[in-house]
Amino acid sequence: MGQNEPLLSIQHVTKEFYGNVVLRDVCFDLREGEILGLVGENGAGKTTLMSICFGMPVIAETGGFQGSISVDGQETHFSNPFDALDAGLGMVHQEFSLIPGFTTTENIVLNRESMNPSVLNNVFGDRMSVLDRKAMRARAESAISKLGVKLDPDMLVSEMPVGHKQFTEIAREISRSKTKVLILDEPRSPTGSSSSATAVSSRM
Ligand SMILES: Nc1ncnc2c1ncn2[C@@H]1O[C@H](COP(=O)(O)OP(=O)(O)OP(=O)(O)O)[C@@H](O)[C@H]1O
Ligand SMILES: [Mg+2]
């Protein structure tokens, strides 16, 4: 990748929902180390644009979009968010996607848990591995300290103040080793306040 090649490039993106045009010919580039803020009133189309970048199913289900999205110079055709994660995008959604009955640590490493093999592996295979809680906690603590905030790794999400939930979501995204571009869709206003901003930042 060249020094000046954008990490994320949005070119001529137009999106309509059943004839209602919500994005018209949107273009922008994001380069390594940049933070870009998108500001717009409620309904301006911020979430829609970020959903297009991240391959959210709602976009395909409502007729797709026009224009192109490239990551690291490669045009993307994500059919779902897992493809976007694989390509190095992370997204913190406007609505929470944490599991309330799990702790900070469990939510941060969810689906990427550290495992220890057990003797039962020989007979029953990898499914009998046990969670390596020490390693999981260390990974969660490393992501939390990268963020520079104070979070209790053992607190249940259901018992957290709202700000801590938001940081937990961000920690989960930056703890993925592949993440190059992080999309934050109004991470400070999950209840839909009147001031709206969405940020896209790269390689934190
Ligand atoms: N699934 C959908 N079907 C039909 N219309 C939709 C859908 N999702 C969004 N819209 C419409 O698209 C427009 C842009 O919505 P979007 O949620 O992207 O705005 P936003 O800038 O994120 O707003 P907010 O600040 O309230 O989060 C709105 O008019 C909304 O009603
Ligand atoms: Mg929104």
Coordinates of C-alpha atoms and ligand atoms in Angstrom, one line a residue:
M1 CA 0.0 0.0 0.0
G2 CA 1.4 3.4 -1.0
Q3 CA 1.9 6.1 1.7
N4 CA -1.0 8.2 0.3
E5 CA -3.4 5.4 -0.6
P6 CA -6.6 5.8 1.4
L7 CA -7.4 3.1 3.9
L8 CA -11.1 3.6 3.2
S9 CA -12.4 5.3 0.1
I10 CA -16.1 6.0 -0.4
Q11 CA -16.9 6.9 -4.1
H12 CA -20.1 8.3 -5.5
V13 CA -22.3 6.5 -3.0
T14 CA -26.0 7.0 -3.6
K15 CA -28.7 5.1 -1.6
E16 CA -32.4 5.2 -1.7
F17 CA -35.0 3.5 0.4
Y18 CA -38.0 2.8 -1.7
G19 CA -37.6 5.9 -3.8
N20 CA -36.6 8.1 -0.9
V21 CA -33.0 9.2 -1.7
V22 CA -31.1 9.5 1.6
L23 CA -27.5 9.7 0.3
R24 CA -26.6 11.4 -3.0
D25 CA -23.1 11.0 -4.6
V26 CA -21.2 10.9 -1.3
C27 CA -17.4 10.8 -1.7
F28 CA -14.6 10.8 0.9
D29 CA -11.3 9.2 1.7
L30 CA -9.8 8.3 5.0
R31 CA -6.0 7.8 5.3
E32 CA -3.9 6.1 8.0
G33 CA -3.9 8.1 11.2
E34 CA -6.8 10.3 10.3
I35 CA -10.0 10.8 12.2
L36 CA -13.0 11.9 10.3
G37 CA -16.2 13.2 11.8
L38 CA -19.5 13.1 10.0
V39 CA -22.1 15.5 11.4
G40 CA -25.7 15.7 10.4
E41 CA -29.2 16.0 11.9
N42 CA -31.3 13.0 12.8
G43 CA -32.2 11.2 9.6
A44 CA -29.3 12.8 7.6
G45 CA -28.0 9.3 6.6
K46 CA -25.0 8.8 8.8
T47 CA -26.0 5.3 10.0
T48 CA -27.0 4.4 6.4
L49 CA -23.6 5.3 5.1
M50 CA -21.7 3.4 7.8
S51 CA -24.0 0.4 7.3
I52 CA -23.0 0.4 3.6
C53 CA -19.3 0.5 4.5
F54 CA -19.8 -2.4 7.0
G55 CA -21.9 -4.7 4.8
M56 CA -25.0 -4.6 7.0
P57 CA -27.7 -6.9 5.6
V58 CA -30.3 -4.1 5.7
I59 CA -28.6 -2.4 2.8
A60 CA -28.9 -5.5 0.5
E61 CA -32.4 -6.1 1.7
T62 CA -33.5 -2.6 0.7
G63 CA -32.1 -2.8 -2.9
G64 CA -28.4 -2.2 -2.3
F65 CA -26.6 1.0 -3.2
Q66 CA -24.8 2.7 -6.1
G67 CA -21.1 3.7 -6.0
S68 CA -18.1 1.9 -4.6
I69 CA -16.3 1.3 -1.3
S70 CA -12.6 0.4 -1.2
V71 CA -10.5 -0.7 1.7
D72 CA -6.7 -0.6 1.3
G73 CA -7.2 0.1 -2.4
Q74 CA -9.4 -3.0 -3.0
E75 CA -13.0 -2.5 -4.0
T76 CA -15.2 -4.3 -1.5
H77 CA -18.3 -6.3 -2.0
F78 CA -19.2 -7.4 1.5
S79 CA -22.2 -9.6 1.7
N80 CA -22.3 -9.4 5.5
P81 CA -20.5 -7.8 8.4
F82 CA -18.2 -10.8 8.9
D83 CA -16.6 -10.0 5.6
A84 CA -16.1 -6.4 6.8
L85 CA -14.4 -7.6 10.0
D86 CA -12.2 -9.8 7.9
A87 CA -11.1 -6.9 5.8
G88 CA -10.2 -4.9 8.9
L89 CA -13.2 -2.8 9.6
G90 CA -14.7 -2.5 13.1
M91 CA -18.0 -0.9 13.9
V92 CA -19.5 0.3 17.2
H93 CA -23.2 0.6 16.5
Q94 CA -25.6 3.2 17.6
E95 CA -27.6 0.6 19.5
F96 CA -25.7 -1.5 22.0
S97 CA -24.7 -5.0 21.0
L98 CA -23.3 -6.3 24.3
I99 CA -24.6 -9.3 26.2
P100 CA -26.0 -7.9 29.5
G101 CA -25.3 -11.1 31.6
F102 CA -21.7 -11.2 30.6
T103 CA -18.7 -9.3 32.1
T104 CA -16.6 -6.6 30.4
T105 CA -13.9 -9.2 29.6
E106 CA -16.4 -11.8 28.3
N107 CA -17.9 -9.2 25.9
I108 CA -14.6 -7.9 24.7
V109 CA -13.3 -11.4 23.7
L110 CA -16.7 -12.8 22.7
N111 CA -16.3 -15.3 19.9
R112 CA -12.5 -15.0 20.1
E113 CA -12.1 -16.6 23.5
S114 CA -8.7 -17.9 24.6
M115 CA -8.8 -21.7 25.1
N116 CA -6.7 -24.2 27.0
P117 CA -6.7 -27.7 25.7
S118 CA -7.9 -30.3 28.2
V119 CA -7.3 -34.1 28.4
L120 CA -10.8 -34.6 27.0
N121 CA -9.6 -33.1 23.7
N122 CA -8.0 -36.4 22.7
V123 CA -11.3 -38.1 22.8
F124 CA -13.9 -35.4 22.1
G125 CA -11.9 -32.8 20.0
D126 CA -11.5 -29.1 20.4
R127 CA -15.0 -28.6 21.8
M128 CA -13.7 -29.8 25.1
S129 CA -11.1 -27.1 25.5
V130 CA -11.7 -24.9 28.6
L131 CA -11.7 -21.1 28.6
D132 CA -8.3 -19.6 29.5
R133 CA -9.8 -16.9 31.7
K134 CA -6.4 -15.4 32.6
A135 CA -5.4 -14.9 29.0
M136 CA -8.9 -13.5 28.2
R137 CA -8.6 -11.0 31.1
A138 CA -5.1 -9.9 30.0
R139 CA -6.4 -9.2 26.4
A140 CA -9.4 -7.3 27.7
E141 CA -7.1 -5.3 30.1
S142 CA -4.7 -4.5 27.2
A143 CA -7.6 -3.2 25.1
I144 CA -9.0 -1.1 28.0
S145 CA -5.6 0.4 28.7
K146 CA -5.1 1.3 25.0
L147 CA -8.3 3.2 25.3
G148 CA -7.0 5.0 28.4
V149 CA -10.1 4.5 30.5
K150 CA -11.0 2.8 33.8
L151 CA -13.3 -0.1 33.4
D152 CA -13.7 -3.1 35.7
P153 CA -12.9 -6.2 33.6
D154 CA -15.2 -8.3 35.9
M155 CA -18.3 -6.1 36.0
L156 CA -21.5 -7.4 34.4
V157 CA -22.6 -5.2 31.5
S158 CA -26.1 -5.1 33.1
E159 CA -24.7 -3.3 36.1
M160 CA -22.6 -0.7 34.2
P161 CA -23.3 2.9 33.6
V162 CA -24.0 3.7 30.0
G163 CA -20.6 5.3 29.4
H164 CA -18.9 2.1 30.4
K165 CA -20.9 0.1 28.0
Q166 CA -19.8 2.4 25.2
F167 CA -16.2 2.0 26.2
T168 CA -16.6 -1.8 26.4
E169 CA -17.9 -1.8 22.8
I170 CA -15.0 0.3 21.6
A171 CA -12.5 -1.9 23.5
R172 CA -14.0 -5.0 21.9
E173 CA -13.4 -3.5 18.4
I174 CA -9.8 -2.4 19.1
S175 CA -8.9 -5.7 20.6
R176 CA -9.4 -7.4 17.3
S177 CA -5.9 -7.6 15.8
K178 CA -7.1 -7.0 12.3
T179 CA -8.9 -3.7 12.9
K180 CA -7.5 -1.0 10.7
V181 CA -10.6 1.3 10.4
L182 CA -13.0 1.8 13.3
I183 CA -16.4 3.2 12.6
L184 CA -18.1 4.8 15.6
D185 CA -21.8 5.5 15.0
E186 CA -22.7 8.0 17.6
P187 CA -21.0 6.0 20.3
R188 CA -22.0 8.7 22.9
S189 CA -25.7 8.9 22.1
P190 CA -27.3 5.5 22.1
T191 CA -30.7 7.0 23.0
G192 CA -30.7 9.3 20.0
S193 CA -29.9 12.7 21.2
S194 CA -30.4 15.8 19.0
S195 CA -26.6 16.3 18.4
S196 CA -25.4 13.6 16.1
A197 CA -21.9 12.8 15.0
T198 CA -20.4 9.7 13.6
A199 CA -16.6 9.2 13.4
V200 CA -14.4 7.0 11.3
S201 CA -10.9 6.6 12.4
S202 CA -8.0 4.5 11.3
R203 CA -5.2 2.3 12.8
M204 CA -5.5 3.3 16.5
Ligands
LIG1 N1 -34.4 0.3 6.8 C1 -34.9 1.5 6.3 N2 -35.9 1.5 5.6 C2 -36.4 2.7 5.1 N3 -35.9 3.9 5.4 C3 -34.8 3.9 6.2 C4 -34.2 2.7 6.7 N4 -33.2 3.0 7.4 C5 -33.1 4.4 7.4 N5 -34.1 4.9 6.6 C6 -34.3 6.3 6.3 O1 -33.1 6.9 5.8 C7 -32.9 8.2 6.3 C8 -31.5 8.2 7.0 O2 -31.5 7.5 8.2 P1 -30.2 7.2 9.1 O3 -30.6 6.3 10.2 O4 -29.1 6.8 8.2 O5 -29.9 8.7 9.6 P2 -28.9 9.1 10.8 O6 -28.2 10.3 10.2 O7 -28.1 8.0 11.2 O8 -29.9 9.6 11.9 P3 -29.8 9.6 13.5 O9 -29.0 10.8 13.9 O10 -31.2 9.7 14.0 O11 -29.1 8.3 13.9 C9 -34.0 8.5 7.3 O12 -35.0 9.2 6.6 C10 -34.5 7.1 7.6 O13 -35.9 7.2 7.9
MG2 MG -27.9 7.1 13.0

